[in-house]
XYZ file of C-alpha atoms in Angstrom:
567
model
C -18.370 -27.116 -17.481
C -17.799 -23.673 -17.757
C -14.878 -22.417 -15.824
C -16.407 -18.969 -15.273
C -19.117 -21.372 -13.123
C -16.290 -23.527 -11.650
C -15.305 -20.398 -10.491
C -17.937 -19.474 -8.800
C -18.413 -22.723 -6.953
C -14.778 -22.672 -5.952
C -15.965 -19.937 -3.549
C -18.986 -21.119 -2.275
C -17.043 -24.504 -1.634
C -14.018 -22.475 -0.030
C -16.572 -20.246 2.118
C -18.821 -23.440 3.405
C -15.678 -25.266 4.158
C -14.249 -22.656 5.675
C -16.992 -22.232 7.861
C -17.674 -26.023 8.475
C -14.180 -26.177 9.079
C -15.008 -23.699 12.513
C -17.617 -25.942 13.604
C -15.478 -28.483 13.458
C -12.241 -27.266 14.662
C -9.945 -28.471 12.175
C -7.942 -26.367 9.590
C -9.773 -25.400 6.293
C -6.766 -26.152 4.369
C -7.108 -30.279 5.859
C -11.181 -29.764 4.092
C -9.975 -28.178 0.763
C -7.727 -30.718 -0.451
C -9.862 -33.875 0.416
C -12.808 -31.887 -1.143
C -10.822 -30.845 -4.279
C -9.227 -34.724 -4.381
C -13.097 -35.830 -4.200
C -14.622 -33.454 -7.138
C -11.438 -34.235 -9.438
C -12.914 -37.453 -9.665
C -16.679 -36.349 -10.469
C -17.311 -37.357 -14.326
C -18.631 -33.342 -14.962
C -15.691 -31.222 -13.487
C -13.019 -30.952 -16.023
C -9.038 -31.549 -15.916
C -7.411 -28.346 -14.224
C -4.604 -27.529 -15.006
C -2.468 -24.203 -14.424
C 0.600 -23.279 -15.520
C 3.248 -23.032 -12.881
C 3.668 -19.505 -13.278
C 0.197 -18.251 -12.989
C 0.998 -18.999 -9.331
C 4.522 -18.507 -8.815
C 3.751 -15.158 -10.219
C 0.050 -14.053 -9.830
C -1.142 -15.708 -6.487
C 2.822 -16.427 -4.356
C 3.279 -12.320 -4.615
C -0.034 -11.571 -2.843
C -0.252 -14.052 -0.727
C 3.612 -13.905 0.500
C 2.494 -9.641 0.954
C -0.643 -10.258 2.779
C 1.330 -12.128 5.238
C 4.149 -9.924 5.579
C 2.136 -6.329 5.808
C 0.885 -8.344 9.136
C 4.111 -9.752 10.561
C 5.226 -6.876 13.715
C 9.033 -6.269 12.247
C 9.997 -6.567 15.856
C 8.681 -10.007 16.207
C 10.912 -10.553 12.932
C 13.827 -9.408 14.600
C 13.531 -10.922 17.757
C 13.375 -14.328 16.254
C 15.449 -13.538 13.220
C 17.909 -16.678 14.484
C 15.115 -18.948 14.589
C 13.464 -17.687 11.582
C 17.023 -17.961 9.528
C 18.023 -21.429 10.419
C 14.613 -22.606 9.772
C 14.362 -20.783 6.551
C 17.464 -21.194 4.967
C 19.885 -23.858 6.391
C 17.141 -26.136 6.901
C 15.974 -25.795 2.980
C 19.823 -26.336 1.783
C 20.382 -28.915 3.874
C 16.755 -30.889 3.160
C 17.372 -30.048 -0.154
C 21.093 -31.373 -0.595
C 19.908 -35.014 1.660
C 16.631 -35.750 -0.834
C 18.280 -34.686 -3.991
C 20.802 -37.288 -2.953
C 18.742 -39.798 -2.195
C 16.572 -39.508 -5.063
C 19.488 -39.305 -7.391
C 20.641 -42.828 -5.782
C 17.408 -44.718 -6.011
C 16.498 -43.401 -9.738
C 19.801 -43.941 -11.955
C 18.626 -41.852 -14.610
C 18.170 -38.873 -11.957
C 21.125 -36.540 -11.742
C 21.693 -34.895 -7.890
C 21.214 -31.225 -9.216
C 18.161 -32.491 -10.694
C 17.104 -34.537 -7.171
C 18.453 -30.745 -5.449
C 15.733 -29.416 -7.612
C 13.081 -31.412 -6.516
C 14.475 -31.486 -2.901
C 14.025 -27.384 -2.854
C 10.620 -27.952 -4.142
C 9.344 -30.178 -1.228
C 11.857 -28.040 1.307
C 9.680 -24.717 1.875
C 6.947 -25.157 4.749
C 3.280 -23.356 4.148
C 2.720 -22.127 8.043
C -1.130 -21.476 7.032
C -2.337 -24.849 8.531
C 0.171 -25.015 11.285
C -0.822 -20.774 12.378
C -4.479 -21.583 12.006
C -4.923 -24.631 13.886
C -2.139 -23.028 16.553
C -3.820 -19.212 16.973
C -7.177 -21.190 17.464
C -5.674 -23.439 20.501
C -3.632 -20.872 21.930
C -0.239 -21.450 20.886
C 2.551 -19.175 22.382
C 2.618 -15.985 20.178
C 6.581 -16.642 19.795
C 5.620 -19.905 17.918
C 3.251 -18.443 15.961
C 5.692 -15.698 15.034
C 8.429 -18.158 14.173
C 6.400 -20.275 11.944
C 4.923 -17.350 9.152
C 8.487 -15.689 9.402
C 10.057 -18.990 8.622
C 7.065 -19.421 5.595
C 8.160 -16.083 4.444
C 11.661 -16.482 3.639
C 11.834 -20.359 3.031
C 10.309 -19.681 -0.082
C 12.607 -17.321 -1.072
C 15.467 -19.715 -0.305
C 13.644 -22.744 -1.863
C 13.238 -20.494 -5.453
C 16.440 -19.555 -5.720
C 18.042 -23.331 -5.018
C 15.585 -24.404 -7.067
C 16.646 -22.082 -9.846
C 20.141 -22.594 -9.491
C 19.932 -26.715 -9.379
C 17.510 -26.397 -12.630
C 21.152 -24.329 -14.192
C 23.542 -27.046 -12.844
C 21.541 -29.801 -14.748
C 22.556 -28.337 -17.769
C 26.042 -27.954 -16.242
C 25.869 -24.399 -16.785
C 26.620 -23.403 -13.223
C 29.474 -24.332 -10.475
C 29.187 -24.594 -6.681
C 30.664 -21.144 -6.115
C 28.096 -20.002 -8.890
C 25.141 -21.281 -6.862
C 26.586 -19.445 -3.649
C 27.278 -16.041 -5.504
C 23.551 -16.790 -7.175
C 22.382 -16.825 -3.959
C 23.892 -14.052 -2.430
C 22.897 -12.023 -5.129
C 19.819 -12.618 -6.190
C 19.170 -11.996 -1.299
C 20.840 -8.777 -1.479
C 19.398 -7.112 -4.258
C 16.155 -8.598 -3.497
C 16.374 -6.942 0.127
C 17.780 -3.717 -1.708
C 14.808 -3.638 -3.920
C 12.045 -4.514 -1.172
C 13.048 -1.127 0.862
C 13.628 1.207 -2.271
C 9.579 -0.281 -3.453
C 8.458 -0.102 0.199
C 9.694 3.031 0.783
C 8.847 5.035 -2.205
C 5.096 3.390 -2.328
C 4.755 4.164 1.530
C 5.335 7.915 0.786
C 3.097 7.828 -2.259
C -0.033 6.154 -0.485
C 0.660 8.845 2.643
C -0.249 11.950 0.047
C -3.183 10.042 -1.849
C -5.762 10.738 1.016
C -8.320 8.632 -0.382
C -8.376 5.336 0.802
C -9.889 3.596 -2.267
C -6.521 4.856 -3.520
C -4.367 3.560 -1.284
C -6.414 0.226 -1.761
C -4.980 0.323 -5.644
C -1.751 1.071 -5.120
C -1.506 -1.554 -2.327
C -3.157 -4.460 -4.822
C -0.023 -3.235 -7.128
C 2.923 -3.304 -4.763
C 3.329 -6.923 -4.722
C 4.142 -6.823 -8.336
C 6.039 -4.166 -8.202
C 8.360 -5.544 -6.181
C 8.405 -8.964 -7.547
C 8.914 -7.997 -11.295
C 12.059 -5.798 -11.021
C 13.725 -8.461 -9.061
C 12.885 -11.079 -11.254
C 13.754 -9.447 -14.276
C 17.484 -8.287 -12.720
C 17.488 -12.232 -11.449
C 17.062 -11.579 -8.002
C 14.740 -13.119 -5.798
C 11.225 -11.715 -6.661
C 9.415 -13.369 -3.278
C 12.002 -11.807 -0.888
C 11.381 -8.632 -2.343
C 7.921 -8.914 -2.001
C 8.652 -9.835 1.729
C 10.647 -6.780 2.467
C 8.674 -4.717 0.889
C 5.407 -6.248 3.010
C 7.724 -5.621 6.163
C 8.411 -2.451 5.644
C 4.748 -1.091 4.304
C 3.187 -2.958 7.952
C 6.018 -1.486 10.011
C 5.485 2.276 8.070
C 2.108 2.217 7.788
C 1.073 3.537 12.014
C 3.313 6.101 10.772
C 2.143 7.014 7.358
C -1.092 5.987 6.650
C -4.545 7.110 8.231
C -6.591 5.194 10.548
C -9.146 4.484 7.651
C -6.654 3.553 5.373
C -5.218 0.932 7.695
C -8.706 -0.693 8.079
C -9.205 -0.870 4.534
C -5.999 -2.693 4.182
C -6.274 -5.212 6.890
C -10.096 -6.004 6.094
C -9.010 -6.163 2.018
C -5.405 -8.004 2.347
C -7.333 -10.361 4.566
C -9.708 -11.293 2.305
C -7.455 -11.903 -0.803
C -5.195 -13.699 1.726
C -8.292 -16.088 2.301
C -9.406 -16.379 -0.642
C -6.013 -17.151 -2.107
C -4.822 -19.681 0.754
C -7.483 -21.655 0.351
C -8.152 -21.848 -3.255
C -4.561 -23.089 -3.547
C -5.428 -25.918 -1.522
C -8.804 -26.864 -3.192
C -6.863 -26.486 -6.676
C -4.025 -29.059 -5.270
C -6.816 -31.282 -4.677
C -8.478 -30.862 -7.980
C -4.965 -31.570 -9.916
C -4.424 -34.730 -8.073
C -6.084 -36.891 -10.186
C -4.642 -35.716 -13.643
C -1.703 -36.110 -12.908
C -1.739 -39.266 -11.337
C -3.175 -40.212 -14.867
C -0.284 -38.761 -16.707
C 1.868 -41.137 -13.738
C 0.022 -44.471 -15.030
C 1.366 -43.949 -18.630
C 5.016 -43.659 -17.726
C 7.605 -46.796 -16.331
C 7.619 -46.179 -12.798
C 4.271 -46.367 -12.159
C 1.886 -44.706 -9.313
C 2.912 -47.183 -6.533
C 6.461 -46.365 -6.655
C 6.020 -42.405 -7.154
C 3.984 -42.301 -4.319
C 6.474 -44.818 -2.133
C 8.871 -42.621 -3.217
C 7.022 -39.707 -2.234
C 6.461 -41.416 1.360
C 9.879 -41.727 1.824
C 10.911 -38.348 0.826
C 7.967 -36.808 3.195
C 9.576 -39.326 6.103
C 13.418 -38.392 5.523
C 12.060 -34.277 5.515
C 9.536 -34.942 9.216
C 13.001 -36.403 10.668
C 15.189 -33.623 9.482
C 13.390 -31.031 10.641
C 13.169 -32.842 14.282
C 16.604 -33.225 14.421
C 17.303 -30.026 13.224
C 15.049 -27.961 15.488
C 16.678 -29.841 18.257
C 19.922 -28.513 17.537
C 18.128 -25.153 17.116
C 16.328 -25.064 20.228
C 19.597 -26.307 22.590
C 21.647 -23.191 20.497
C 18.485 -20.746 21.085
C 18.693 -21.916 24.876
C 22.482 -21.246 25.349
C 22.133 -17.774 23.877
C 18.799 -16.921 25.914
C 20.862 -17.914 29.191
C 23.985 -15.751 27.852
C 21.584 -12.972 27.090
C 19.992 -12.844 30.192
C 23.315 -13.062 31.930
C 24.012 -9.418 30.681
C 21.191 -8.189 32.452
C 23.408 -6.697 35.106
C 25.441 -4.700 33.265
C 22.991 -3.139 31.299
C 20.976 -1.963 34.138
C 24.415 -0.289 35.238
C 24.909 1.417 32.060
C 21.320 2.520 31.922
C 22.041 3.791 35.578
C 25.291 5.476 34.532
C 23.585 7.193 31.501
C 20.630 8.383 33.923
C 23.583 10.461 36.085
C 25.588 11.996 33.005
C 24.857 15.339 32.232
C 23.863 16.872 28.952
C 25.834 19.494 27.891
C 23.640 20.917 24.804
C 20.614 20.278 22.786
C 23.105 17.819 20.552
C 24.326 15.665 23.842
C 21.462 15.281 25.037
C 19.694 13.912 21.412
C 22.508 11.612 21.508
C 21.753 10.646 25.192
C 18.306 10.522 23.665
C 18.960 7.896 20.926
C 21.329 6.143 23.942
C 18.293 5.437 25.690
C 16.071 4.197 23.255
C 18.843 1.429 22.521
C 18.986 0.219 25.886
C 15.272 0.267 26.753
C 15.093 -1.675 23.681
C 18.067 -3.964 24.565
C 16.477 -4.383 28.036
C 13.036 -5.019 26.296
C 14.154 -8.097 24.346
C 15.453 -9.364 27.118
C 11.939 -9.419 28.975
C 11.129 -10.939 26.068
C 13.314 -13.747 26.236
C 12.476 -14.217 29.966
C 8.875 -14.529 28.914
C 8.352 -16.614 26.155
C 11.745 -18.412 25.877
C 11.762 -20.787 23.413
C 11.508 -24.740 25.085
C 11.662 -27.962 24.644
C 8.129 -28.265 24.497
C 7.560 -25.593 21.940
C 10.541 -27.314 20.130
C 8.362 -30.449 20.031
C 5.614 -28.550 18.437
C 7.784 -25.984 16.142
C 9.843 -29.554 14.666
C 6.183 -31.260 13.841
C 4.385 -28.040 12.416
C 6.301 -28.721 9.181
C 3.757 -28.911 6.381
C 3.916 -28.186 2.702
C 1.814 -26.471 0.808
C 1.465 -23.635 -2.191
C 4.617 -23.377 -3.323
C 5.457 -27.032 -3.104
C 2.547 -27.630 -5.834
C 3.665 -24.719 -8.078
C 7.652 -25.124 -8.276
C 7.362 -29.149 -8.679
C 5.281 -28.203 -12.005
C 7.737 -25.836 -12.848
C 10.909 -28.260 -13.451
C 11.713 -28.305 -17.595
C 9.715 -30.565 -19.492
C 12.995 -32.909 -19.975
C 13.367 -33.181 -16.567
C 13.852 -37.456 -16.391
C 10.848 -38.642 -14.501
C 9.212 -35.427 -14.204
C 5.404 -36.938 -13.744
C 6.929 -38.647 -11.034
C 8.802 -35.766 -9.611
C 5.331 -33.750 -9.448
C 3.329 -36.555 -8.151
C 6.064 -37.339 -5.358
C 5.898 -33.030 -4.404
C 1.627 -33.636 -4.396
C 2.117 -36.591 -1.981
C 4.662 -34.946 -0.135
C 2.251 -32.005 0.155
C -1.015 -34.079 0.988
C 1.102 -36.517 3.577
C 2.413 -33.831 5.376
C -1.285 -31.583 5.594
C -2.994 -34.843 6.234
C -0.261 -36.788 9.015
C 1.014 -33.037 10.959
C -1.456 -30.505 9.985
C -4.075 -33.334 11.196
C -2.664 -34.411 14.759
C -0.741 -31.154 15.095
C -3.638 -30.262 18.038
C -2.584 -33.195 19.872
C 0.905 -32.636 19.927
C 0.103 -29.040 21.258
C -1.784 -30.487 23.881
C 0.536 -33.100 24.919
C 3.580 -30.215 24.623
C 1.818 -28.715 27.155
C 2.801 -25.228 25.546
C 0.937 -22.797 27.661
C -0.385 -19.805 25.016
C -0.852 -16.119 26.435
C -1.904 -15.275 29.481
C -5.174 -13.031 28.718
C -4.981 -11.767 32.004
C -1.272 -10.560 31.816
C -1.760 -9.071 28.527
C -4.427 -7.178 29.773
C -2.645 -5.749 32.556
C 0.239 -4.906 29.729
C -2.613 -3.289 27.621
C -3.245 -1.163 30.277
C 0.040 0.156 31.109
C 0.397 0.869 27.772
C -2.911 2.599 27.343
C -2.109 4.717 30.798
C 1.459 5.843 29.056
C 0.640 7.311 26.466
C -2.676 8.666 27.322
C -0.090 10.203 29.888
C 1.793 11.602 27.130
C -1.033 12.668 25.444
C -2.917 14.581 28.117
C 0.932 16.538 29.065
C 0.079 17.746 25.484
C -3.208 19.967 27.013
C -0.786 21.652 29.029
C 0.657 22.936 26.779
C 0.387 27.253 27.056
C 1.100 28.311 23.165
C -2.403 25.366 22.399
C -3.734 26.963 19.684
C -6.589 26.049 17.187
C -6.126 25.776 13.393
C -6.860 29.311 12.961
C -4.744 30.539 16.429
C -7.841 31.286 18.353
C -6.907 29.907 21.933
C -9.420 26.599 22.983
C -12.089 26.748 25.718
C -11.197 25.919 28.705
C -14.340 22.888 29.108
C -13.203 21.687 25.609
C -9.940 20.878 27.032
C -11.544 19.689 30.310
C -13.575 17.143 27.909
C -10.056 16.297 26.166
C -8.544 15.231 29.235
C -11.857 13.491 30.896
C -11.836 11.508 27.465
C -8.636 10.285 27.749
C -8.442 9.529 32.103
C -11.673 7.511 31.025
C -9.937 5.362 28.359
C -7.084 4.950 31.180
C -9.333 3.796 33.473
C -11.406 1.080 31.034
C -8.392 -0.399 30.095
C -7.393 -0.855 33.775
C -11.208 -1.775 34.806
C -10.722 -4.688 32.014
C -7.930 -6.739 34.162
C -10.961 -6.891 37.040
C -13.594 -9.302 36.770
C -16.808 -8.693 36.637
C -18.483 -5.750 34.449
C -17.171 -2.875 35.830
C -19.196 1.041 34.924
C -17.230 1.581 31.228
C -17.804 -2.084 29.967
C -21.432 -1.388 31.018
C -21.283 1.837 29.501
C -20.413 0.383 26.439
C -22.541 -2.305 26.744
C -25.551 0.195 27.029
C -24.057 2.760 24.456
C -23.984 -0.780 22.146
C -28.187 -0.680 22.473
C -28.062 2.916 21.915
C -26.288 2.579 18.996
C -28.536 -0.100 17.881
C -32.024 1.562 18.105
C -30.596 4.122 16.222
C -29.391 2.024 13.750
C -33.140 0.660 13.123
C -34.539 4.460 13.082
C -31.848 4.947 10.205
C -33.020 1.934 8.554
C -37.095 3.392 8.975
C -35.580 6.459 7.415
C -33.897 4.909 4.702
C -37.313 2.805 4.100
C -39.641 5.897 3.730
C -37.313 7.912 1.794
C -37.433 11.130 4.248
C -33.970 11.813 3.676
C -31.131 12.340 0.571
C -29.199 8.414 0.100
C -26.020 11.384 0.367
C -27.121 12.562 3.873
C -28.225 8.800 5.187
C -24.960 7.031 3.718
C -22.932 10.133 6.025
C -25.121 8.386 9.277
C -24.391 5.146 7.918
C -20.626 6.031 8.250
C -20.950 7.570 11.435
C -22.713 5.212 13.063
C -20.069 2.353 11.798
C -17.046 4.376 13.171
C -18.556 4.270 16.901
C -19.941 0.651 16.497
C -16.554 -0.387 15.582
C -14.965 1.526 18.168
C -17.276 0.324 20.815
C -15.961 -3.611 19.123
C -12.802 -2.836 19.799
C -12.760 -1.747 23.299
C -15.152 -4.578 24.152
């Protein structure tokens, strides 16, 4: 079969599953690799097989940015504890307990090389766990937790992994692997924010968002290569670059060059994702062929793989016990501080400012203490439970980078076959046994998700400050317009109407019932729609230049899609 054709089907069979998978309410991913296990089998579709590093370095930079350009940096650092001890203690300790075991049950197995395969099967894929969670209204904290703990494990998991794949040929020491480590984190950080930053500033003067578009497809690589080539850690680079770009770009970046980015990055994160999982499912079967020919047989690399998938579920409970009872005592010693910081923020309130220099420094005061005083709401609202804890410990499934680092151990590797097929069943046990009851647990947790009235009512206190902020701006004497010609007096009027009506739509929202602006843009919706059908009449007879009716085109989709997003 052609693989131009197998292609092509790949995406219709991603797109209907994905799609069935909506109907049906179970994760896309759970589909993929049952369907891809199923056609592996099918006498026509050939043996697929792709290098390791087609993925660790074509698809794991785009996919790993794609998540990261959409991860709020303050959500990062609020649960930057959580997110840490998840991401790396948990891999080097997971990694250190199979390698061990493995190295006891197979004599011929050395532990770096059982460390190797440990950091293969360590690394949790939170695509499953987010998609199944988001969809039955799992605490945005969890949510959070789980892709920033996806993020970095990786990064952790490739850099063990590299370092155990050294020590097998006995090249490297203990203190090696930690000052590999801490290397290859800190320049990878250093080189994130030097890409991030220079590539924000260079997409902010482009102006045309096609572009942007390029230059975003290329910063993934651009990160990753540099650190890779000074043997750093390419993924964490990617990462920190992704951070900084999503954090930068409400700054930097136009309005139209953010929607290109979300609607593209989303669909090469979707296509990606899921055409991992439909590939693990088509190189199942090969290699449990290449398994059959060797001494240990299928059975046993699978029993193997059973118990390795067991020994990682019951780590990560225990660990995210200890985790959550830590998390808890700091939450209640946080929150104990409360006090004193409203006195210091009532103390700062009374001092003086001297000059223009005290009070930019009483300024930048401030700011630290609202935001202090903001994480602590934050705690306070979506502290992190036992019941969360119950479903954070079981959303621990494997995925991409499990199936392209197991087939990236050397060829001489003793019972490599078996190695890869233990990483598949690792990867298939854990989608199928958590990713499959993972809604159950979440309903027997109990976890309650947001509260859609409450974060209405926070939309619109947010919407009334700075529209407050905004409309102080009209006040302003020396207004001027581009070309210092003073502004009517109605167009200002119409300013400030404009923006008092946006205040009071977002308020109107945390009512029930359809209130004047949701019928307003209900009706404005119709509007919008006859006149949508007139432009296709026009477009039909040809009345018009395609120049002139691609301009209505445009400005018809601005207003539909802000008319969307207020409804």
């Amino acid at each position: 079969m052609d693989f131009a054709f197998l292609a092509v089907v790949a995406v219709v069979t991603i797109v209907a599953v994905a799609r069935f998978a909506n109907k049906l309410r179970v994760a896309a991913p759970l589909i993929l690799v049952l369907v891809g296990l199923a056609l592996s089998y099918l006498p026509f579709v050939p043996d697929v097989e792709v290098k390791p590093e087609w993925i660790l370095a074509g698809v794991l930079p785009p996919l790993l940015y794609s998540a990261a350009v959409n991860v709020p940096l303050v959500d990062f650092r609020r649960n930057l504890k959580a997110i840490s001890g998840l991401s790396v203690v948990l891999v080097v300790v997971s990694s250190v307990l199979i390698g061990w075991i493995l190295s006891t049950i197979l004599p011929d197995l050395s532990l770096a090389a059982g460390i190797a395969l440990g950091a293969v099967v360590s690394p949790t894929d939170a695509v499953a766990a987010t998609s199944i969670g988001k969809r039955l209204g799992m605490p945005s904290r969890l949510v959070s937790v789980l892709e920033g703990e996806s993020l970095v494990n990786d990064a952790s998991a490739l850099v063990l992994l590299r370092s155990a794949i050294a020590a097998t040929a006995g090249t490297v020491s203990l203190w090696g692997v930690l000052g590999d480590f801490a290397y290859a984190v800190a320049l990878a950080i250093a080189i994130g924010i030097v890409v991030g930053f220079i590539t924000v500033r260079i997409r902010s003067r482009l102006g045309d968002p096609v572009l942007t578009t390029v230059i975003s497809f290329a910063v993934p690589f651009i990160a990753y290569l540099p650190a890779e080539h000074f043997h750093a850690s390419g993924v964490l680079s990617v990462v920190v670059a992704g951070l900084y770009t999503g954090h930068q770009s409400a700054k930097y970046f136009t309005a139209q060059d953010r929607i290109s980015e979300r609607i593209n990055w989303r669909t090469t994160q979707f296509l990606l994702e899921n055409g991992v999982f439909l590939l693990m499912g088509l190189e199942l079967e090969a290699i449990v062929s290449q398994v059959e020919q060797d001494d240990l047989g299928i059975w046993s690399s699978i029993g193997l793989g059973l118990l390795t998938a067991s020994t990682l579920i019951v780590v990560r409970i225990v660990f995210v016990g200890v985790l959550v009872w830590s998390l808890r005592r700091d939450e209640r010693e946080a929150l104990s501080r409360r006090p004193r910081l409203a006195e210091v923020s009532a103390r700062l309130e009374e001092h003086p400012t001297e000059n223009a220099r005290s009070a930019k420094r009483k300024a930048a005061f401030s700011r630290s203490i609202a935001r202090r005083s903001a994480d602590l709401d934050f705690l306070q609202r979506e502290g992190l439970g036992w019941r969360g804890g119950a479903v954070l410990a079981w959303a621990g499934m494997r995925g991409v980078v499990t199936i392209a680092a197991a087939q990236s151990l050397p060829l001489d590797t003793p019972y490599r076959a078996e190695l890869v097929l233990i990483a598949f069943t690792v990867a298939i046990v854990t989608l199928l046994l958590q990713g499959g009851s993972l809604p159950l647990v979440i309903r027997l947790s109990r976890v309650g998700g947001t509260d859609e009235q409450a974060a209405m009512a926070e939309l619109a206190g947010l919407v009334e400050e700075i529209s407050t902020v905004g409309v102080a701006a009209l006040d302003d004497p020396q207004l001027r317009t581009d070309g210092g010609e003073p502004f009517d007096t109605a167009v200002v009027d119409r300013v400030r109407t404009s923006s008092l009506i946006r205040v009071e739509s977002a308020a109107e929202r945390t009512d029930a019932g359809v209130g004047p602006h949701e019928q307003f843009r209900q009706l404005r919706r119709r509007v919008l729609d006859a006149e949508r059908d007139a432009l296709l009449d026009a477009r039909a007879t040809g009345s018009y230049s395609s120049e002139v009716l691609a301009k209505a085109q445009r400005m018809l989709d601005v207003e539909e899609s802000r008319l969307d997003g207020a409804g």
